[in-house]
Structure formats: structure tokens, C-alpha cells
mmCIF file of C-alpha atoms in Angstrom:
data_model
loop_
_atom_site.group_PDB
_atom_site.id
_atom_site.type_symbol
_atom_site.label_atom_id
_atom_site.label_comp_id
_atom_site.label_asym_id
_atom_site.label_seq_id
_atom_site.Cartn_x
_atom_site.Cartn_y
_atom_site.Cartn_z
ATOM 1 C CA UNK A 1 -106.067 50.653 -199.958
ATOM 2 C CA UNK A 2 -104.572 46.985 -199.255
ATOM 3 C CA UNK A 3 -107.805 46.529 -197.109
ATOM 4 C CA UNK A 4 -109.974 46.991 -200.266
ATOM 5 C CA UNK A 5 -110.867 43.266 -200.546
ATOM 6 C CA UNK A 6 -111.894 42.331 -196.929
ATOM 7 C CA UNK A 7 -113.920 45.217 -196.851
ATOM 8 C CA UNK A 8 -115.444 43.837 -199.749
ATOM 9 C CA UNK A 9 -115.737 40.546 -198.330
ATOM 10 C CA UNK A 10 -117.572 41.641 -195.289
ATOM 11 C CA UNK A 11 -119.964 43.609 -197.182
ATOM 12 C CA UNK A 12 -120.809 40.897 -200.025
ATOM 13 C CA UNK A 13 -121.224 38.695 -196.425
ATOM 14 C CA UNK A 14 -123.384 40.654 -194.358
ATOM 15 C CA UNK A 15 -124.948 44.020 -195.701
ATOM 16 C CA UNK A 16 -128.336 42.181 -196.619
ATOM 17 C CA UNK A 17 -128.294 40.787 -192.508
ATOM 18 C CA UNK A 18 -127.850 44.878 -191.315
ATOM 19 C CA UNK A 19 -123.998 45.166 -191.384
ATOM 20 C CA UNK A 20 -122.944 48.569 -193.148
ATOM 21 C CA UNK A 21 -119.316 49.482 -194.023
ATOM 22 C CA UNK A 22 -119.362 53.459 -194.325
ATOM 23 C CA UNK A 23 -115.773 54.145 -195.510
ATOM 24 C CA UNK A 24 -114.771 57.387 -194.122
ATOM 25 C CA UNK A 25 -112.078 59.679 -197.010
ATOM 26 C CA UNK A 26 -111.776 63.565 -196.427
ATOM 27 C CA UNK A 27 -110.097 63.582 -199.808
ATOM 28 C CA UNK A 28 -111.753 65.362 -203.008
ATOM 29 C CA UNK A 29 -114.439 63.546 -204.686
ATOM 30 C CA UNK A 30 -113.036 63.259 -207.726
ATOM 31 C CA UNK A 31 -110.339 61.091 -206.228
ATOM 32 C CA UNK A 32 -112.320 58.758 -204.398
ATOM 33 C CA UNK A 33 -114.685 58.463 -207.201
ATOM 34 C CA UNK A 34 -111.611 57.341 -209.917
ATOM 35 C CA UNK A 35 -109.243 55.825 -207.177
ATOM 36 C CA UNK A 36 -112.002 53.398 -204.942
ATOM 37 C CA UNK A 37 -115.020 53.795 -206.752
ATOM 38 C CA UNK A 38 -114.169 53.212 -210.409
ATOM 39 C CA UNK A 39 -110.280 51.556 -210.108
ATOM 40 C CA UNK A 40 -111.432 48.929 -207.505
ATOM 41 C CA UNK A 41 -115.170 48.536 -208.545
ATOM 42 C CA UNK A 42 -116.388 48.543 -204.680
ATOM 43 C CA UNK A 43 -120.127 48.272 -203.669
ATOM 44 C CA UNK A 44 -119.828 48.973 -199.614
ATOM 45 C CA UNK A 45 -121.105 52.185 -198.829
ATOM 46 C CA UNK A 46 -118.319 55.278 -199.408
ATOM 47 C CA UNK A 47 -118.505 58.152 -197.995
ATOM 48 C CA UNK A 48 -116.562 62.044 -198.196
ATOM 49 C CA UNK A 49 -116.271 63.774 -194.944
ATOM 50 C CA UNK A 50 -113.714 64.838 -192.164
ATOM 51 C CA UNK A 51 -114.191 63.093 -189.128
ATOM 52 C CA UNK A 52 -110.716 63.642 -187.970
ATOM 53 C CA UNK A 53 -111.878 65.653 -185.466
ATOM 54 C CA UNK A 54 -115.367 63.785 -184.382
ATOM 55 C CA UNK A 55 -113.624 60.562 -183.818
ATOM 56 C CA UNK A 56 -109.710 61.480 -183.375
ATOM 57 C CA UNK A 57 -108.406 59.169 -186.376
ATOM 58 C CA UNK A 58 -105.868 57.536 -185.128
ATOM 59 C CA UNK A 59 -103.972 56.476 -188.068
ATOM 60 C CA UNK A 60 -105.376 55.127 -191.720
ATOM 61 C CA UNK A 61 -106.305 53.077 -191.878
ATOM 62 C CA UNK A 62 -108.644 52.752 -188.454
ATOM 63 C CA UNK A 63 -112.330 51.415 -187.757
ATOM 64 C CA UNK A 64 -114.978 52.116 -185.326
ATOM 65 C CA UNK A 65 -117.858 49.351 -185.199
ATOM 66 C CA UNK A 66 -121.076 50.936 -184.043
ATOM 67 C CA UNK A 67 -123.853 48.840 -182.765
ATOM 68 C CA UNK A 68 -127.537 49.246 -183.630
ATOM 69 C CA UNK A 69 -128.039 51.651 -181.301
ATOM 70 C CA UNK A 70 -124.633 53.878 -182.120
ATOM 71 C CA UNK A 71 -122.716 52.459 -179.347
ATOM 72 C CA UNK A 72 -119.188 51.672 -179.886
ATOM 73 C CA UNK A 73 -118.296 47.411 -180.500
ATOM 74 C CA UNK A 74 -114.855 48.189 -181.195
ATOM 75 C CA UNK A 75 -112.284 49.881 -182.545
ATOM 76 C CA UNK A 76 -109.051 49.159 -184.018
ATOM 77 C CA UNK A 77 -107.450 48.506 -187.632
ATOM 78 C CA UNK A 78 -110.098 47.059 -189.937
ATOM 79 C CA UNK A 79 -107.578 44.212 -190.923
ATOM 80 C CA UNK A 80 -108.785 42.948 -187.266
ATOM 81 C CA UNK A 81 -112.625 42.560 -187.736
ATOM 82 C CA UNK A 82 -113.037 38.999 -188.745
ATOM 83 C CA UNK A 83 -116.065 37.992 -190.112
ATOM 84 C CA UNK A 84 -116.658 35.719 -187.115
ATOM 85 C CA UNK A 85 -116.688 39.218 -185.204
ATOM 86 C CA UNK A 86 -119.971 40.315 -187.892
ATOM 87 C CA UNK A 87 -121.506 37.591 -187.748
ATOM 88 C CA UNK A 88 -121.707 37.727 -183.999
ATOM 89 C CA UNK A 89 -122.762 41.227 -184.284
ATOM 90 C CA UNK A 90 -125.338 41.061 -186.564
ATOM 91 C CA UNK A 91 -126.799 38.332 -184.563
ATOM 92 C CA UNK A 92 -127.882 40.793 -181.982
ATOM 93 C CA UNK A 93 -129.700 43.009 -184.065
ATOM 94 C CA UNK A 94 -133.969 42.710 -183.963
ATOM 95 C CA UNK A 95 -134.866 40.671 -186.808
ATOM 96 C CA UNK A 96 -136.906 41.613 -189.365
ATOM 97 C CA UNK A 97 -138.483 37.988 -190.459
ATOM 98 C CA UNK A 98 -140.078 35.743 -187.974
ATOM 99 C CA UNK A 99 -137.301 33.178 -187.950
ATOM 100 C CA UNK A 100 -139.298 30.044 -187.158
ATOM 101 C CA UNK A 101 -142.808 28.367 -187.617
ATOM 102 C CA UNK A 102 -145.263 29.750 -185.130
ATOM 103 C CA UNK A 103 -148.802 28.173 -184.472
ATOM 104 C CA UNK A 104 -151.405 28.670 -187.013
ATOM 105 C CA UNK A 105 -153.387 31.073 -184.637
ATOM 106 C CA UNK A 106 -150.432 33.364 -184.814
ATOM 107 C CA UNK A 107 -150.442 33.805 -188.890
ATOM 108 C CA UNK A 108 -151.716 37.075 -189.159
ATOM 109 C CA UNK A 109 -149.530 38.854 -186.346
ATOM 110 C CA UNK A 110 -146.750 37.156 -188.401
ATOM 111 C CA UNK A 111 -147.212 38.146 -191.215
ATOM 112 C CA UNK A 112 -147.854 41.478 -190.435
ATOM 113 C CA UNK A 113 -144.173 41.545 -188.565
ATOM 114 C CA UNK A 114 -142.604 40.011 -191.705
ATOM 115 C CA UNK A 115 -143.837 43.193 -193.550
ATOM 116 C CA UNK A 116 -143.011 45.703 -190.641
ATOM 117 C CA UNK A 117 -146.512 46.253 -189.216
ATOM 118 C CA UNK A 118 -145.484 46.137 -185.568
ATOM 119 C CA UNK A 119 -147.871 47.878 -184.380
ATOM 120 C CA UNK A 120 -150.694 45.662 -185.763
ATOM 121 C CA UNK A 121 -148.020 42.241 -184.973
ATOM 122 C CA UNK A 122 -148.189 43.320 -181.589
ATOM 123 C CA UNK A 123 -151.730 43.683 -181.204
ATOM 124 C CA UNK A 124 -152.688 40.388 -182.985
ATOM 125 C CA UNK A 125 -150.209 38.749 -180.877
ATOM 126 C CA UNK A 126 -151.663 40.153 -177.229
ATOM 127 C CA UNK A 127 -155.110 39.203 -178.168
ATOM 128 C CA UNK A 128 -154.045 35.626 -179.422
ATOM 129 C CA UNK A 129 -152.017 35.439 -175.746
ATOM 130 C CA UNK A 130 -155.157 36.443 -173.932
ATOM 131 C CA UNK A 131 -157.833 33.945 -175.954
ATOM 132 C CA UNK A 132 -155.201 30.760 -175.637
ATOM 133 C CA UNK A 133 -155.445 28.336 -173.611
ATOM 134 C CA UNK A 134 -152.938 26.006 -175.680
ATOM 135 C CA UNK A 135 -149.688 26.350 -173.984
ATOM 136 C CA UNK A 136 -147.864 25.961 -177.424
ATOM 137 C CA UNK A 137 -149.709 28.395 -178.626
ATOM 138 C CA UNK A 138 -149.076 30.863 -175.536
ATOM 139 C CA UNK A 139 -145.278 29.871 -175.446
ATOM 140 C CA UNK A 140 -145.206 30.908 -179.615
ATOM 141 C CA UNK A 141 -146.846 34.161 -178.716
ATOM 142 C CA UNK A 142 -144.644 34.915 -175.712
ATOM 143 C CA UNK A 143 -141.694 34.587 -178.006
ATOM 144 C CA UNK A 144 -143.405 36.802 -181.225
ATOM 145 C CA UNK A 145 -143.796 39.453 -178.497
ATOM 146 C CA UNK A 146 -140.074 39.126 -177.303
ATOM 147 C CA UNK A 147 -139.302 39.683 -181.245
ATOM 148 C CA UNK A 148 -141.384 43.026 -181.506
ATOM 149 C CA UNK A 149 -139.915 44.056 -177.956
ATOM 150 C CA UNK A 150 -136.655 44.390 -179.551
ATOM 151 C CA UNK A 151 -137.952 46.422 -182.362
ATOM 152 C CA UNK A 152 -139.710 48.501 -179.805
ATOM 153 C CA UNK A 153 -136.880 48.838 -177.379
ATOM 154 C CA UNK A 154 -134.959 50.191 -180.317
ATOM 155 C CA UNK A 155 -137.101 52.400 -181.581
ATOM 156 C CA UNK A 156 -137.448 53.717 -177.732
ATOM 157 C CA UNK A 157 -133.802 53.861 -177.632
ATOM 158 C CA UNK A 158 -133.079 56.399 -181.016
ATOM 159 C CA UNK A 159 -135.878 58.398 -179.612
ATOM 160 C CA UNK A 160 -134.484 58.893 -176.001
ATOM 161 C CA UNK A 161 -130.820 59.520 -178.076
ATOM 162 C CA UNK A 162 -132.318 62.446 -179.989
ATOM 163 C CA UNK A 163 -134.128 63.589 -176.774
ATOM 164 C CA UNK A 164 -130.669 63.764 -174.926
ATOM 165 C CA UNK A 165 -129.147 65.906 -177.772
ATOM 166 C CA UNK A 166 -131.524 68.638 -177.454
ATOM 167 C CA UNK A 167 -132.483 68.443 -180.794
ATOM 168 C CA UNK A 168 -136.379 68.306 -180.830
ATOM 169 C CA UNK A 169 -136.768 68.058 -184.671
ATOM 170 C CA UNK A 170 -134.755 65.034 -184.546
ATOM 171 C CA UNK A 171 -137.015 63.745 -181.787
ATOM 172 C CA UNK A 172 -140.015 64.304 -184.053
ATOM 173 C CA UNK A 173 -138.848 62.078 -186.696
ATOM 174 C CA UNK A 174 -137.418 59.172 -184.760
ATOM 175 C CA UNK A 175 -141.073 59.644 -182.626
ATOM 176 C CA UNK A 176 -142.981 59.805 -186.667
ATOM 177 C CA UNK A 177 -140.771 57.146 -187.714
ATOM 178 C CA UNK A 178 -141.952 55.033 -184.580
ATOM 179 C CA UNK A 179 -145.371 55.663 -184.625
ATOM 180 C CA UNK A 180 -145.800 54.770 -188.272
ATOM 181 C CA UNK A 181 -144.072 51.259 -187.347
ATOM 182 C CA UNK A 182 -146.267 50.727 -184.201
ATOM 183 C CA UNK A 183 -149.558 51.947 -185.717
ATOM 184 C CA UNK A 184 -152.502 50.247 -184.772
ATOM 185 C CA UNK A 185 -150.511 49.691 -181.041
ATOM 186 C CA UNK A 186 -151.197 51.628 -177.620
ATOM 187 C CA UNK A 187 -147.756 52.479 -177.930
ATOM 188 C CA UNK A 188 -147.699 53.615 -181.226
ATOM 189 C CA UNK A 189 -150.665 55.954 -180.165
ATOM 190 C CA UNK A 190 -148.235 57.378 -177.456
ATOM 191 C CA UNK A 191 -145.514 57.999 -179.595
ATOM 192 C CA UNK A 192 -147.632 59.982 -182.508
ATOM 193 C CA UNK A 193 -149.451 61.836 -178.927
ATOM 194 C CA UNK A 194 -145.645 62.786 -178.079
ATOM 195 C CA UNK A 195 -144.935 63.985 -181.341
ATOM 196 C CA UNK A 196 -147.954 66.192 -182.085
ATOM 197 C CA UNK A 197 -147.316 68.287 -178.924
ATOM 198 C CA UNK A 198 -144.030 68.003 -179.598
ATOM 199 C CA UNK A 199 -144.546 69.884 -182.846
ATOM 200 C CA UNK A 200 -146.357 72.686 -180.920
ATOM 201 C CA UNK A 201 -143.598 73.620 -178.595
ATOM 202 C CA UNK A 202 -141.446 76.450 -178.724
ATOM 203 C CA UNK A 203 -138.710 74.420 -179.017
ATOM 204 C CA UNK A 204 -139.334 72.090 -181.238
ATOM 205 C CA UNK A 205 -140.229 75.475 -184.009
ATOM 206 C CA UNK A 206 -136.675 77.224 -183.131
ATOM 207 C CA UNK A 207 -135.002 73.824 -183.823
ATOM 208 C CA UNK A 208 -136.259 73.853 -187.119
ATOM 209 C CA UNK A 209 -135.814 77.461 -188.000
ATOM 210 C CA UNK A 210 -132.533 77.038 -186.721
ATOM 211 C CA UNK A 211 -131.999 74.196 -189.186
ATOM 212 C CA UNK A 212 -133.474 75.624 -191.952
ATOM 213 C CA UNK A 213 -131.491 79.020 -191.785
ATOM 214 C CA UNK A 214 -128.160 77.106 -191.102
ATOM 215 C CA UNK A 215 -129.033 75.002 -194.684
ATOM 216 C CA UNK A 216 -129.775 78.170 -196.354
ATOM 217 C CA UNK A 217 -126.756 79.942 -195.475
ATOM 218 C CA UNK A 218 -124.551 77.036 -195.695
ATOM 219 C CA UNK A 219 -123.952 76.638 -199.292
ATOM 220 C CA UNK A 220 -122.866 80.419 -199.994
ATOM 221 C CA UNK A 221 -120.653 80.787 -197.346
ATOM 222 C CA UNK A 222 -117.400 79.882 -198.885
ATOM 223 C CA UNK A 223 -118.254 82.715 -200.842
ATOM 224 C CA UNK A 224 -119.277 85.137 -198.782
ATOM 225 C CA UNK A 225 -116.232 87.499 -197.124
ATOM 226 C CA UNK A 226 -115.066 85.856 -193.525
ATOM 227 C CA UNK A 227 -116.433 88.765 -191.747
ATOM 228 C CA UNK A 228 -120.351 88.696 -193.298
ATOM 229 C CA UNK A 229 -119.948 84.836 -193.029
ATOM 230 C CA UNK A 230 -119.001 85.438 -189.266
ATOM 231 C CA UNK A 231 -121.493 87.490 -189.136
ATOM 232 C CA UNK A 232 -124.289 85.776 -190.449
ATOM 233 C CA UNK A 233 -123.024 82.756 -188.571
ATOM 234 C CA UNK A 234 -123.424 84.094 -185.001
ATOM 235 C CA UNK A 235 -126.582 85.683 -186.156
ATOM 236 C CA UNK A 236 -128.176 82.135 -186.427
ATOM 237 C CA UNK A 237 -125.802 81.108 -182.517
ATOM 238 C CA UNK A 238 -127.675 84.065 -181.228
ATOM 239 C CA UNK A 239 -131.070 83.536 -182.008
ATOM 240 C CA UNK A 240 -131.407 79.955 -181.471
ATOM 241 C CA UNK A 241 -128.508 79.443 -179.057
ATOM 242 C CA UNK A 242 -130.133 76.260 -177.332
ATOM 243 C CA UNK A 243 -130.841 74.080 -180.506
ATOM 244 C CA UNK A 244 -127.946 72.036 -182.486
ATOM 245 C CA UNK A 245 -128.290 74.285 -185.344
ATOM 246 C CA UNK A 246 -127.375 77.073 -183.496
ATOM 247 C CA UNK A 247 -124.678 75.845 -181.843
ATOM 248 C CA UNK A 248 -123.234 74.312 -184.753
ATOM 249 C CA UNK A 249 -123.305 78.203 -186.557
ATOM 250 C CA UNK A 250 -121.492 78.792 -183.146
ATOM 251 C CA UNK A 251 -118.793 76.526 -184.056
ATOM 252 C CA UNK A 252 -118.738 77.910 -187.662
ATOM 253 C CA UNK A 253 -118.363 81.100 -186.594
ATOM 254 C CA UNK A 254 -115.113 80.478 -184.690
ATOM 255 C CA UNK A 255 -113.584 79.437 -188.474
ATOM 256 C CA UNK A 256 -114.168 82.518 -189.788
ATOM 257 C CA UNK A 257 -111.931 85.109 -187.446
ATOM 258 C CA UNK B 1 -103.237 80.440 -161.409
ATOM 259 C CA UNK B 2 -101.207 77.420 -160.711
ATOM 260 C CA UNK B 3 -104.813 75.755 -160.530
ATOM 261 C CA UNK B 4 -105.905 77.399 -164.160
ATOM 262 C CA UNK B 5 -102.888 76.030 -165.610
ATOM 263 C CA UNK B 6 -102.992 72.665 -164.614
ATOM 264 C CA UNK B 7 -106.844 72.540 -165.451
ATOM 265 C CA UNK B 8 -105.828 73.821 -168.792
ATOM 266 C CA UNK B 9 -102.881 71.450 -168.991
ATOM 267 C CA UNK B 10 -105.580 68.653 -167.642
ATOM 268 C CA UNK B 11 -107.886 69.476 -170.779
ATOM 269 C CA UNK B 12 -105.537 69.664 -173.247
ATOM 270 C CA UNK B 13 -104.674 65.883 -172.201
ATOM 271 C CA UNK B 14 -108.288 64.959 -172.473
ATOM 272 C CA UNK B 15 -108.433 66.951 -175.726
ATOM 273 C CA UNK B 16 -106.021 64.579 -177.211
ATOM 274 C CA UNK B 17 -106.808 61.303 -175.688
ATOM 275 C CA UNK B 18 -110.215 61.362 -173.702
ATOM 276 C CA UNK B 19 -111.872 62.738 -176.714
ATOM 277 C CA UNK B 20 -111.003 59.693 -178.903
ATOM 278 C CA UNK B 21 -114.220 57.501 -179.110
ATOM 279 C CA UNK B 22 -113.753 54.210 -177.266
ATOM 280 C CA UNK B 23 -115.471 51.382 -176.797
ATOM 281 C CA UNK B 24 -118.818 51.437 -174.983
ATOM 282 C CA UNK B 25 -119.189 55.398 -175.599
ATOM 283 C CA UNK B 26 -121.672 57.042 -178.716
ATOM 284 C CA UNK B 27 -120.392 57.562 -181.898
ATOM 285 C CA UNK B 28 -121.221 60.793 -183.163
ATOM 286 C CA UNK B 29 -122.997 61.755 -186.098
ATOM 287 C CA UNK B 30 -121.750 63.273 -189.140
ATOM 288 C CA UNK B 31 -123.596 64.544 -192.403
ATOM 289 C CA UNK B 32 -122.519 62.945 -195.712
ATOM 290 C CA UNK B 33 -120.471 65.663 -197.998
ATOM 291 C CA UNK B 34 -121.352 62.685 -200.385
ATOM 292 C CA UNK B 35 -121.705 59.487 -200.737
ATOM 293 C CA UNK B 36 -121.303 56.280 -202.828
ATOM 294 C CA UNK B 37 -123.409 53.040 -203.025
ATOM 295 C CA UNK B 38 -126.023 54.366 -200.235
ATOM 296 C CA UNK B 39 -129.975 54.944 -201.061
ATOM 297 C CA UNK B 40 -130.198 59.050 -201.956
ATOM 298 C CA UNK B 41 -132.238 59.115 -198.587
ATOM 299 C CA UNK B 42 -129.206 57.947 -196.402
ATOM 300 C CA UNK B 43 -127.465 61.545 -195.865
ATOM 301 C CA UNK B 44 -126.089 61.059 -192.313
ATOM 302 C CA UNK B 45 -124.497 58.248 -189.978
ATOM 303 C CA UNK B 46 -127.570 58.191 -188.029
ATOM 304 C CA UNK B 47 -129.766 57.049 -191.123
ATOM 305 C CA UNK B 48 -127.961 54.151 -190.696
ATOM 306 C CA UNK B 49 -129.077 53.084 -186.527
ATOM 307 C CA UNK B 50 -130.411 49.936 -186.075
ATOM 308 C CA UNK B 51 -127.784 47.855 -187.855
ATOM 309 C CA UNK B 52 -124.398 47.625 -186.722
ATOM 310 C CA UNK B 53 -121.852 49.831 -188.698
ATOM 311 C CA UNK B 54 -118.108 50.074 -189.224
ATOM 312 C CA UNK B 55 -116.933 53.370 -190.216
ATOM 313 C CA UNK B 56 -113.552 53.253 -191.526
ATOM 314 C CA UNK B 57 -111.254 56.089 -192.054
ATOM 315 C CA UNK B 58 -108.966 55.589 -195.298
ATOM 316 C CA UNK B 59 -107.314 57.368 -197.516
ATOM 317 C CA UNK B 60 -105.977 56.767 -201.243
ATOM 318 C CA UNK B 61 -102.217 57.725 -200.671
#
């Protein structure tokens, strides 16, 4: 709990430039709530859950710093991210606010990335490149497309990352999510293509049953007897054995022998 | 046999070290039993992609 104030520090710093703290305990609630939450006033995000197993906690306190895409910076006691080390993170993220004054002919493509239109920056921006014959103005475009390529490269990159983990309702949403950011883009068109066939596969409708069923059952289990929780468990493994949902009631299962 | 045992001798090594996440490799996701000082929407770890994150194991004793 000595590390209370840096984390604080790092937060008050950088959590309005994309830099989240998500403090990890497995402990009760109640205890986090009166011993962090109320006794030290914090405002970075908290969070209950066991992760001992996910990430092999090596020690408390230890930190993992994830980059935008869920990669990992760096790992080590928290005591050791500086925020020099943030601050050079953070830089590396996509921006969200055009960070310098473009020419006038690029306003509207802009201002349409300032409020998260990419799809409709992008497009302004590629006609504006094609008309000019200014090379300012071509060399401001050029770099308001590099801007949106981040946004698109990272939008490409949670899709491909729910692709890879076989979970197609996951793929949906990132492909939604994208879509709705790129609208009025080629690419956005793609992406809301992808995810309306998507939506009509066979897999895509077990993955969600799966889900569904697995949420259902999960809140009565501790209840239920371990055998009909077994039970009920593999039930789900069985039926959906491909999908994440089903191979997380897999895992379950195993618990209750 | 020999073989089976030191392939299960091999994986118990890798279930105590190799598993441990390490620089350059994906942190996994994990679901929120709950949560402080996050919008209601942000359930998971992977609500959070896109900025960088530092997930910090503590505990109050």
C-alpha cells in the first residue's frame, strides 16, 4: 500500500492523455472498498479479480504495462515506472486531436477527426490530396492521413486479435465498433460488409449462445451442488466446444470434481 | 516413458516460468468481478485497448 501515492501521481499525470492504472486485488470487496477506496481516497481505476493465475503474480506488489494494442511494455515493481517511462508511452498512442494548424482547405476533415469521424476525416482528406496542387497543402494532408492511419491500423489490429482468439462475437464488435468510426470511408464499408456476414455464420451464432448460456448459469452456480454444476458446465463445453465460452465452461468444469 | 516424464517434467517448468507474461507477449484478458473509478461500460481489460495500461497486482496486508 506504500505505492498508493505514485500510483496516484501517474494517474492525476496521464489518465486524460490514455494512460490507465487498473489495480489488480483478489481480496473481498468490502476490503478494498474501506482499505484503498475510502482510507486513501484514490481515483485510478480499481479493480477485484484473481489474476494470479493469468499473469503468474510474481510478488505484490508487481506491474505489467500493456501497450495500446495489449502488448506487454514492461513488467516489474510499480515503484520502477517513472513518469518519464508514461510519458514516453503515451506518446505513441494515435491521437485523438489534430495536434497542429493544418491549411485552411483541410478544416472540415479536421474537424471531423477532432470529433472521431474518421471515416468522413479520411475521405475529406483524400479528396483535398487529389484537388491540390499547393504542396503545403498536399504535405498537411499527407500528414492528417498518417494521423487517421494510426487510428485505422489500430482498429485493424483489435480486430485481427479477436479473430485469432476464435471468438467471433468479439470480432463483431471490434468490426461494429470500427465501422461506426470509419463510416462514410471505403474501409469502413468493408468492415460493416465483414461484420454482417459475419453475423450470419454458424459460428459467429454458437459463440453467442455459448456466451449467453455461460452468463446465465454463472451466477447460480455457487449454489448449485458440484455435481449439477459439473454437469451443467460440460453441458455448455460440449455443445459449443470450439467457441471461448465453451471452453471456458470446460475449465469450470474441472473445479467442480 | 523416460520420454513422458521428462516432457511432463519439461511442462511443469514452463508451467511455472514460461507461462509468466513477459515483455513483448499479449496480456490476457480478464472480466472485472468489480470495479472502482471506471465508466459502468468498462467490464473487462480489453475495454480498455488503445491506451497503454498498467495493471498492478496489490494487496491490503
Amino acid at each position: 500500500m506504500t505505492g498508493v501515492p505514485h500510483l496516484q501521481e501517474l494517474n492525476d499525470k496521464f489518465r486524460s492523455k490514455g494512460f490507465e492504472i487498473v489495480a489488480v486485488s483478489k481480496e473481498d470487496a468490502g476490503t478494498i472498498q474501506s482499505k484503498l477506496i475510502d482510507a486513501k481516497k484514490v481515483t485510478y481505476g480499481v479493480v477485484k479479480a484473481d489474476i494470479g493465475s493469468l499473469y503468474q503474480t510474481r510478488g505484490i506488489p508487481h506491474c505489467w504495462v500493456l501497450d495500446a494494442e495489449g502488448k506487454c511494455l514492461f513488467h516489474g515493481h510499480p515503484s520502477n515506472v517513472t513518469a518519464a517511462n508514461v510519458e514516453e508511452w503515451v506518446k505513441e498512442l494515435a491521437p485523438t486531436k489534430v495536434d497542429k494548424d493544418l491549411a485552411k482547405e483541410l478544416s472540415s476533415a479536421v474537424k471531423a477527426f477532432d470529433k472521431g469521424e474518421y471515416g468522413k476525416a479520411l475521405t475529406d482528406t483524400k479528396a483535398v490530396a487529389a484537388e491540390a496542387t499547393d504542396e503545403l497543402v498536399k504535405a498537411d494532408a499527407t500528414y492528417l492521413e498518417g494521423l487517421i492511419q494510426k487510428h485505422i491500423d489500430m482498429s485493424k489490429g483489435k480486430i485481427e486479435r479477436a479473430a485469432s482468439a476464435g471468438d467471433k462475437v468479439a470480432q463483431a464488435k471490434e468490426l461494429d465498433e470500427a465501422a461506426a468510426k470509419f463510416k462514410g470511408s471505403e474501409i469502413g464499408e468493408t468492415w460493416a460488409g465483414e461484420s454482417k456476414e459475419l453475423k450470419k455464420s454458424k459460428e459467429y451464432k454458437d459463440c453467442a449462445k455459448a456466451g449467453e448460456e455461460l452468463e446465465k448459469l454463472r451466477p447460480k452456480i455457487e449454489d448449485m451442488a458440484p455435481k449439477s454444476a459439473r454437469k451443467a458446465l460440460e453441458k455448455i463445453a460440449e455443445k459449443y466446444p470450439d467457441t471461448p465460452a465453451g471452453k471456458e465452461a470446460a475449465e469450470l468444469a474441472k473445479r467442480y470434481n | 516413458m523416460r520420454m513422458f516424464l521428462g516432457l511432463a517434467i519439461l511442462c511443469a517448468i514452463g508451467a511455472t516460468t514460461a507461462s509468466a507474461l513477459e515483455v513483448g507477449e499479449q496480456g490476457p484478458n480478464f472480466k472485472f468481478d468489480k470495479s472502482w473509478n471506471f465508466d459502468a461500460a468498462v467490464t473487462e481489460l480489453n475495454h480498455l485497448r488503445g491506451k497503454v495500461v498498467m495493471v498492478e497486482s496489490w494487496a491490503t496486508w
